[in-house]
Amino acid sequence: MSELEGKRVFVTGSGAGIGKAIATLFTQRGARVVVSDINADAAKQTADEIGAAGVANCDVTDEAQVQAAVQQAVDLLGGLDVLVNNAGIEVSSPLLQQSTESFDKIYAVNVRGPFVAMKAAIGHLIESKGNVVNISSIAGIGGSPLLGSYCATKAALIQMTRVAAVEMRPTGVRVNAVCPGFADTAMVDRLVPDFEAATQVPFGDLVAMKQGRLGTPEDIAEVAAFLASDRASWVTGSHYVLDGGLTASLV
Ligand code: NAP
């Protein structure tokens, strides 16, 4: 039997990048996936490509939209086993030069988004003894110049993962996080020019030196699939680092 046979899954931000890879791999492993994104065209294209169970779009900063999308997914799937909080944005700025409005925006997407999605989904997840996979980042573990607010949001997501896992343990619901290093998506493409300007090192050299190679969205989807599956039945409150050894190295 496939690893995720019959699992009913809702993935935010799954029109592109890592979320799309998660929706794709989960479908290949037997899950029924509802795709969701702020970009309706991208979500439809992903859903068509992978043969998803449906589309239920939301902007994760809008709680009413998130509640409606989760309900739509539950209606399409007949319940919910897995919530993947993947939607996230980056801001490239020295921390104390970032505007407060921009700080509020990244917090609203990267922290408040997963928070309201977990609240919307939890009743359904308790019913199915399901689980949550939160896509955090190694930026939640170590600091990085230019990514101050992003680092803060991803650390907050790890902490929410831990607390939700402990509080939900008696219900049978598991909550875990994945912390990727630099992966090959549009998000990293957007960061490259600022990183090269700040470090004076070609980004390819930095990646080769620190993590061997860029991660692929599929690298991350593999670990998300494991965490979402029954094989991970004793794994909760964890954050899995996938970074080619970047955070393991002092030099
Ligand atoms: P991406 O390529 O930018 O894709 C993110 C997707 O989420 C896009 O389709 C985007 O739509 C959508 N989205 C943005 N804001 C949204 C919102 N408010 N509500 C719903 N959907 C929204 O990013 P990615 O690299 O795949 O990143 C996915 C997740 O992995 C993020 O949480 C990110 O922080 C995390 N991560 C990424 C890396 C990396 O190296 N790429 C490393 C560690 C962690 P638009 O394109 O229309 O904005």
Tab-separated table of C-alpha atoms and ligand atoms in Angstrom:
chain	number	residue	atom	x	y	z
A	1	MET	CA	0.000	0.000	0.000
A	2	SER	CA	1.240	3.529	-0.760
A	3	GLU	CA	2.580	5.569	2.139
A	4	LEU	CA	-0.314	8.058	2.124
A	5	GLU	CA	-3.098	5.866	0.700
A	6	GLY	CA	-6.461	7.513	1.291
A	7	LYS	CA	-5.122	10.419	3.370
A	8	ARG	CA	-7.197	13.562	2.954
A	9	VAL	CA	-4.827	16.519	2.688
A	10	PHE	CA	-5.029	20.325	2.461
A	11	VAL	CA	-1.861	22.220	1.445
A	12	THR	CA	-1.617	26.022	1.614
A	13	GLY	CA	0.515	27.859	-0.955
A	14	SER	CA	0.583	24.780	-3.170
A	15	GLY	CA	0.373	26.537	-6.534
A	16	ALA	CA	4.178	26.715	-6.769
A	17	GLY	CA	7.508	25.709	-5.265
A	18	ILE	CA	7.659	23.457	-2.221
A	19	GLY	CA	3.877	23.379	-1.733
A	20	LYS	CA	3.387	22.180	-5.304
A	21	ALA	CA	6.028	19.464	-4.792
A	22	ILE	CA	4.250	18.365	-1.603
A	23	ALA	CA	0.860	18.244	-3.341
A	24	THR	CA	2.431	16.288	-6.212
A	25	LEU	CA	4.324	13.712	-4.114
A	26	PHE	CA	1.438	13.218	-1.683
A	27	THR	CA	-0.883	12.517	-4.643
A	28	GLN	CA	1.647	10.071	-6.113
A	29	ARG	CA	1.764	8.319	-2.721
A	30	GLY	CA	-1.993	7.783	-2.690
A	31	ALA	CA	-3.309	10.882	-0.882
A	32	ARG	CA	-6.301	12.901	-2.002
A	33	VAL	CA	-5.078	16.487	-2.016
A	34	VAL	CA	-6.915	19.793	-2.085
A	35	VAL	CA	-4.652	22.485	-3.511
A	36	SER	CA	-4.827	26.030	-2.156
A	37	ASP	CA	-3.024	29.245	-3.030
A	38	ILE	CA	-3.424	33.005	-3.087
A	39	ASN	CA	-2.793	32.691	-6.831
A	40	ALA	CA	-5.905	30.996	-8.257
A	41	ASP	CA	-4.370	30.364	-11.703
A	42	ALA	CA	-1.318	28.650	-10.198
A	43	ALA	CA	-3.539	26.522	-7.935
A	44	LYS	CA	-5.720	25.429	-10.848
A	45	GLN	CA	-2.671	24.578	-12.947
A	46	THR	CA	-1.160	22.478	-10.141
A	47	ALA	CA	-4.461	20.733	-9.496
A	48	ASP	CA	-4.920	19.938	-13.201
A	49	GLU	CA	-1.338	18.699	-13.560
A	50	ILE	CA	-1.413	16.325	-10.605
A	51	GLY	CA	-5.064	15.247	-10.692
A	52	ALA	CA	-5.852	16.795	-7.310
A	53	ALA	CA	-9.129	16.150	-5.504
A	54	GLY	CA	-9.955	19.845	-5.798
A	55	VAL	CA	-8.995	23.461	-5.214
A	56	ALA	CA	-9.932	25.625	-2.209
A	57	ASN	CA	-8.071	28.897	-2.404
A	58	CYS	CA	-7.284	31.323	0.374
A	59	ASP	CA	-4.982	34.131	1.332
A	60	VAL	CA	-3.720	32.798	4.658
A	61	THR	CA	-3.721	36.316	6.154
A	62	ASP	CA	-7.527	36.382	5.879
A	63	GLU	CA	-9.036	34.211	8.639
A	64	ALA	CA	-12.497	34.057	7.063
A	65	GLN	CA	-10.976	32.883	3.769
A	66	VAL	CA	-8.895	30.251	5.597
A	67	GLN	CA	-11.944	28.959	7.492
A	68	ALA	CA	-13.978	28.787	4.277
A	69	ALA	CA	-11.164	27.021	2.377
A	70	VAL	CA	-10.657	24.421	5.119
A	71	GLN	CA	-14.411	23.757	5.172
A	72	GLN	CA	-14.433	23.485	1.373
A	73	ALA	CA	-11.579	20.967	1.553
A	74	VAL	CA	-13.421	18.957	4.216
A	75	ASP	CA	-16.556	18.946	2.051
A	76	LEU	CA	-14.579	17.823	-1.010
A	77	LEU	CA	-12.652	15.127	0.857
A	78	GLY	CA	-15.229	13.979	3.402
A	79	GLY	CA	-12.928	14.931	6.289
A	80	LEU	CA	-9.319	15.909	6.840
A	81	ASP	CA	-6.265	13.874	7.865
A	82	VAL	CA	-3.399	16.259	7.122
A	83	LEU	CA	-2.961	20.032	7.106
A	84	VAL	CA	0.260	21.292	5.503
A	85	ASN	CA	0.982	24.915	6.410
A	86	ASN	CA	3.332	25.761	3.571
A	87	ALA	CA	2.364	29.269	2.396
A	88	GLY	CA	5.091	31.700	3.365
A	89	ILE	CA	6.845	34.807	2.155
A	90	GLU	CA	10.314	36.265	2.536
A	91	VAL	CA	11.448	39.842	3.079
A	92	SER	CA	15.031	40.796	2.316
A	93	SER	CA	16.018	43.744	4.506
A	94	PRO	CA	18.382	44.654	7.322
A	95	LEU	CA	16.122	44.061	10.323
A	96	LEU	CA	16.069	47.529	11.804
A	97	GLN	CA	15.579	49.188	8.436
A	98	GLN	CA	12.445	47.151	7.722
A	99	SER	CA	9.161	49.041	7.891
A	100	THR	CA	6.742	48.060	10.631
A	101	GLU	CA	4.056	47.466	7.980
A	102	SER	CA	6.319	45.005	6.190
A	103	PHE	CA	7.111	43.261	9.512
A	104	ASP	CA	3.381	42.950	10.243
A	105	LYS	CA	2.786	41.499	6.757
A	106	ILE	CA	5.414	38.743	7.006
A	107	TYR	CA	4.182	37.847	10.498
A	108	ALA	CA	0.603	37.705	9.202
A	109	VAL	CA	1.535	35.239	6.463
A	110	ASN	CA	4.184	33.095	8.164
A	111	VAL	CA	2.868	32.895	11.753
A	112	ARG	CA	-0.729	34.065	11.938
A	113	GLY	CA	-1.518	32.095	8.732
A	114	PRO	CA	-0.535	28.693	10.172
A	115	PHE	CA	-2.180	29.668	13.483
A	116	VAL	CA	-5.597	30.380	11.957
A	117	ALA	CA	-5.324	27.347	9.648
A	118	MET	CA	-4.585	25.044	12.600
A	119	LYS	CA	-7.550	26.542	14.475
A	120	ALA	CA	-9.829	26.025	11.473
A	121	ALA	CA	-8.659	22.434	10.948
A	122	ILE	CA	-8.239	21.128	14.478
A	123	GLY	CA	-11.775	19.812	15.021
A	124	HIS	CA	-11.529	17.768	11.819
A	125	LEU	CA	-8.014	16.557	12.686
A	126	ILE	CA	-9.147	15.423	16.143
A	127	GLU	CA	-11.922	13.451	14.471
A	128	SER	CA	-9.444	11.673	12.153
A	129	LYS	CA	-6.491	11.578	14.604
A	130	GLY	CA	-4.654	13.411	11.863
A	131	ASN	CA	-1.610	15.630	11.802
A	132	VAL	CA	-0.131	18.989	10.842
A	133	VAL	CA	3.107	19.592	8.941
A	134	ASN	CA	4.368	23.161	9.283
A	135	ILE	CA	6.969	24.339	6.754
A	136	SER	CA	9.407	26.354	8.828
A	137	SER	CA	13.064	26.942	7.853
A	138	ILE	CA	16.626	26.747	9.145
A	139	ALA	CA	16.083	30.505	9.440
A	140	GLY	CA	14.027	29.556	12.499
A	141	ILE	CA	17.119	28.012	14.084
A	142	GLY	CA	19.982	30.334	13.147
A	143	GLY	CA	20.174	33.987	12.238
A	144	SER	CA	20.943	35.304	8.774
A	145	PRO	CA	21.691	38.847	7.636
A	146	LEU	CA	18.848	40.337	5.573
A	147	LEU	CA	16.367	37.770	6.881
A	148	GLY	CA	15.712	39.116	10.390
A	149	SER	CA	11.925	39.203	10.324
A	150	TYR	CA	11.795	35.968	8.302
A	151	CYS	CA	14.009	34.285	10.932
A	152	ALA	CA	11.702	35.545	13.692
A	153	THR	CA	8.597	34.182	11.974
A	154	LYS	CA	10.121	30.779	11.300
A	155	ALA	CA	11.320	30.484	14.930
A	156	ALA	CA	7.794	31.367	16.043
A	157	LEU	CA	6.422	28.613	13.817
A	158	ILE	CA	8.743	26.035	15.426
A	159	GLN	CA	7.543	27.140	18.866
A	160	MET	CA	3.875	26.987	17.841
A	161	THR	CA	4.563	23.502	16.491
A	162	ARG	CA	5.999	22.378	19.824
A	163	VAL	CA	3.211	23.808	21.947
A	164	ALA	CA	0.411	22.621	19.663
A	165	ALA	CA	1.987	19.136	19.633
A	166	VAL	CA	2.113	18.925	23.411
A	167	GLU	CA	-1.373	20.334	23.894
A	168	MET	CA	-2.855	18.074	21.204
A	169	ARG	CA	-1.066	14.853	22.252
A	170	PRO	CA	-4.035	13.566	24.312
A	171	THR	CA	-6.246	13.886	21.228
A	172	GLY	CA	-3.956	11.801	19.006
A	173	VAL	CA	-3.205	14.739	16.687
A	174	ARG	CA	0.498	15.098	15.799
A	175	VAL	CA	2.130	18.425	14.871
A	176	ASN	CA	5.590	18.632	13.294
A	177	ALA	CA	7.736	21.071	11.346
A	178	VAL	CA	10.227	20.865	8.514
A	179	CYS	CA	13.195	23.248	8.384
A	180	PRO	CA	14.737	23.400	4.914
A	181	GLY	CA	17.929	25.184	3.958
A	182	PHE	CA	18.103	27.008	0.627
A	183	ALA	CA	15.917	25.234	-1.920
A	184	ASP	CA	15.494	25.801	-5.619
A	185	THR	CA	12.294	27.872	-5.812
A	186	ALA	CA	11.181	31.355	-6.842
A	187	MET	CA	11.638	32.483	-3.228
A	188	VAL	CA	15.387	31.829	-3.351
A	189	ASP	CA	15.653	33.313	-6.857
A	190	ARG	CA	14.272	36.535	-5.409
A	191	LEU	CA	16.852	36.535	-2.570
A	192	VAL	CA	19.984	35.876	-4.662
A	193	PRO	CA	20.831	39.444	-5.785
A	194	ASP	CA	20.602	40.869	-2.238
A	195	PHE	CA	22.667	38.003	-0.770
A	196	GLU	CA	25.365	38.433	-3.405
A	197	ALA	CA	25.487	42.181	-2.802
A	198	ALA	CA	25.712	41.712	0.989
A	199	THR	CA	28.280	38.887	1.032
A	200	GLN	CA	30.266	39.692	-2.140
A	201	VAL	CA	30.232	35.931	-2.782
A	202	PRO	CA	28.472	34.335	-5.776
A	203	PHE	CA	25.377	32.614	-4.391
A	204	GLY	CA	26.294	29.320	-6.082
A	205	ASP	CA	29.644	29.307	-4.247
A	206	LEU	CA	27.960	30.099	-0.927
A	207	VAL	CA	25.515	27.225	-1.400
A	208	ALA	CA	28.266	24.807	-2.492
A	209	MET	CA	30.363	25.734	0.533
A	210	LYS	CA	27.556	25.657	3.118
A	211	GLN	CA	25.099	22.964	2.025
A	212	GLY	CA	26.710	21.116	-0.915
A	213	ARG	CA	23.883	21.885	-3.310
A	214	LEU	CA	20.545	23.629	-3.415
A	215	GLY	CA	17.732	21.568	-1.972
A	216	THR	CA	14.977	20.554	-4.336
A	217	PRO	CA	11.292	20.997	-3.509
A	218	GLU	CA	11.111	17.197	-3.781
A	219	ASP	CA	13.727	16.786	-0.995
A	220	ILE	CA	11.365	18.646	1.305
A	221	ALA	CA	8.237	16.877	0.085
A	222	GLU	CA	9.851	13.509	0.959
A	223	VAL	CA	10.235	14.436	4.622
A	224	ALA	CA	6.807	16.065	4.749
A	225	ALA	CA	5.362	12.803	3.369
A	226	PHE	CA	7.088	10.776	6.070
A	227	LEU	CA	5.820	13.096	8.829
A	228	ALA	CA	2.287	13.012	7.419
A	229	SER	CA	2.283	9.218	7.215
A	230	ASP	CA	1.451	6.618	9.839
A	231	ARG	CA	5.137	5.605	9.791
A	232	ALA	CA	5.732	8.735	11.887
A	233	SER	CA	3.106	7.773	14.472
A	234	TRP	CA	5.451	8.504	17.432
A	235	VAL	CA	6.841	11.724	15.937
A	236	THR	CA	5.305	14.890	17.285
A	237	GLY	CA	6.599	18.297	18.353
A	238	SER	CA	9.674	17.773	16.167
A	239	HIS	CA	11.359	19.997	13.623
A	240	TYR	CA	13.305	18.186	10.926
A	241	VAL	CA	16.338	19.993	9.502
A	242	LEU	CA	17.041	19.399	5.792
A	243	ASP	CA	20.014	21.517	4.804
A	244	GLY	CA	22.887	19.422	3.467
A	245	GLY	CA	24.713	20.010	6.753
A	246	LEU	CA	24.551	23.827	6.769
A	247	THR	CA	23.490	24.175	10.391
A	248	ALA	CA	25.841	21.379	11.474
A	249	SER	CA	28.925	23.325	10.440
A	250	LEU	CA	30.755	26.092	12.308
A	251	VAL	CA	32.932	26.999	9.323
B	1	NAP	P1	7.382	30.271	-3.368
B	1	NAP	O1	8.143	29.619	-4.473
B	1	NAP	O2	7.352	31.756	-3.274
B	1	NAP	O3	5.889	29.701	-3.359
B	1	NAP	C1	5.002	30.063	-2.326
B	1	NAP	C2	3.567	29.937	-2.788
B	1	NAP	O4	2.735	30.451	-1.722
B	1	NAP	C3	3.283	30.791	-4.012
B	1	NAP	O5	2.378	30.137	-4.883
B	1	NAP	C4	2.665	32.035	-3.405
B	1	NAP	O6	1.831	32.761	-4.299
B	1	NAP	C5	1.869	31.452	-2.248
B	1	NAP	N1	1.520	32.461	-1.254
B	1	NAP	C6	2.205	33.604	-0.940
B	1	NAP	N2	1.536	34.311	-0.013
B	1	NAP	C7	0.412	33.616	0.260
B	1	NAP	C8	-0.695	33.850	1.117
B	1	NAP	N3	-0.781	34.963	1.855
B	1	NAP	N4	-1.685	32.925	1.173
B	1	NAP	C9	-1.626	31.813	0.399
B	1	NAP	N5	-0.619	31.547	-0.436
B	1	NAP	C10	0.402	32.435	-0.512
B	1	NAP	O7	7.976	29.765	-1.964
B	1	NAP	P2	8.673	28.377	-1.584
B	1	NAP	O8	10.145	28.559	-1.681
B	1	NAP	O9	8.003	27.247	-2.266
B	1	NAP	O10	8.342	28.367	-0.019
B	1	NAP	C11	7.291	27.566	0.552
B	1	NAP	C12	7.501	27.505	2.050
B	1	NAP	O11	8.791	26.943	2.315
B	1	NAP	C13	7.497	28.865	2.737
B	1	NAP	O12	6.863	28.774	3.983
B	1	NAP	C14	8.963	29.182	2.897
B	1	NAP	O13	9.196	30.091	3.954
B	1	NAP	C15	9.509	27.803	3.199
B	1	NAP	N6	10.943	27.667	2.945
B	1	NAP	C16	11.464	27.863	1.700
B	1	NAP	C17	12.831	27.712	1.506
B	1	NAP	C18	13.478	27.885	0.168
B	1	NAP	O14	14.716	27.854	0.114
B	1	NAP	N7	12.729	28.041	-0.909
B	1	NAP	C19	13.654	27.370	2.578
B	1	NAP	C20	13.081	27.183	3.833
B	1	NAP	C21	11.717	27.319	4.003
B	1	NAP	P3	2.471	34.020	-5.103
B	1	NAP	O15	3.660	33.471	-5.863
B	1	NAP	O16	1.364	34.485	-5.970
B	1	NAP	O17	2.884	35.002	-4.056
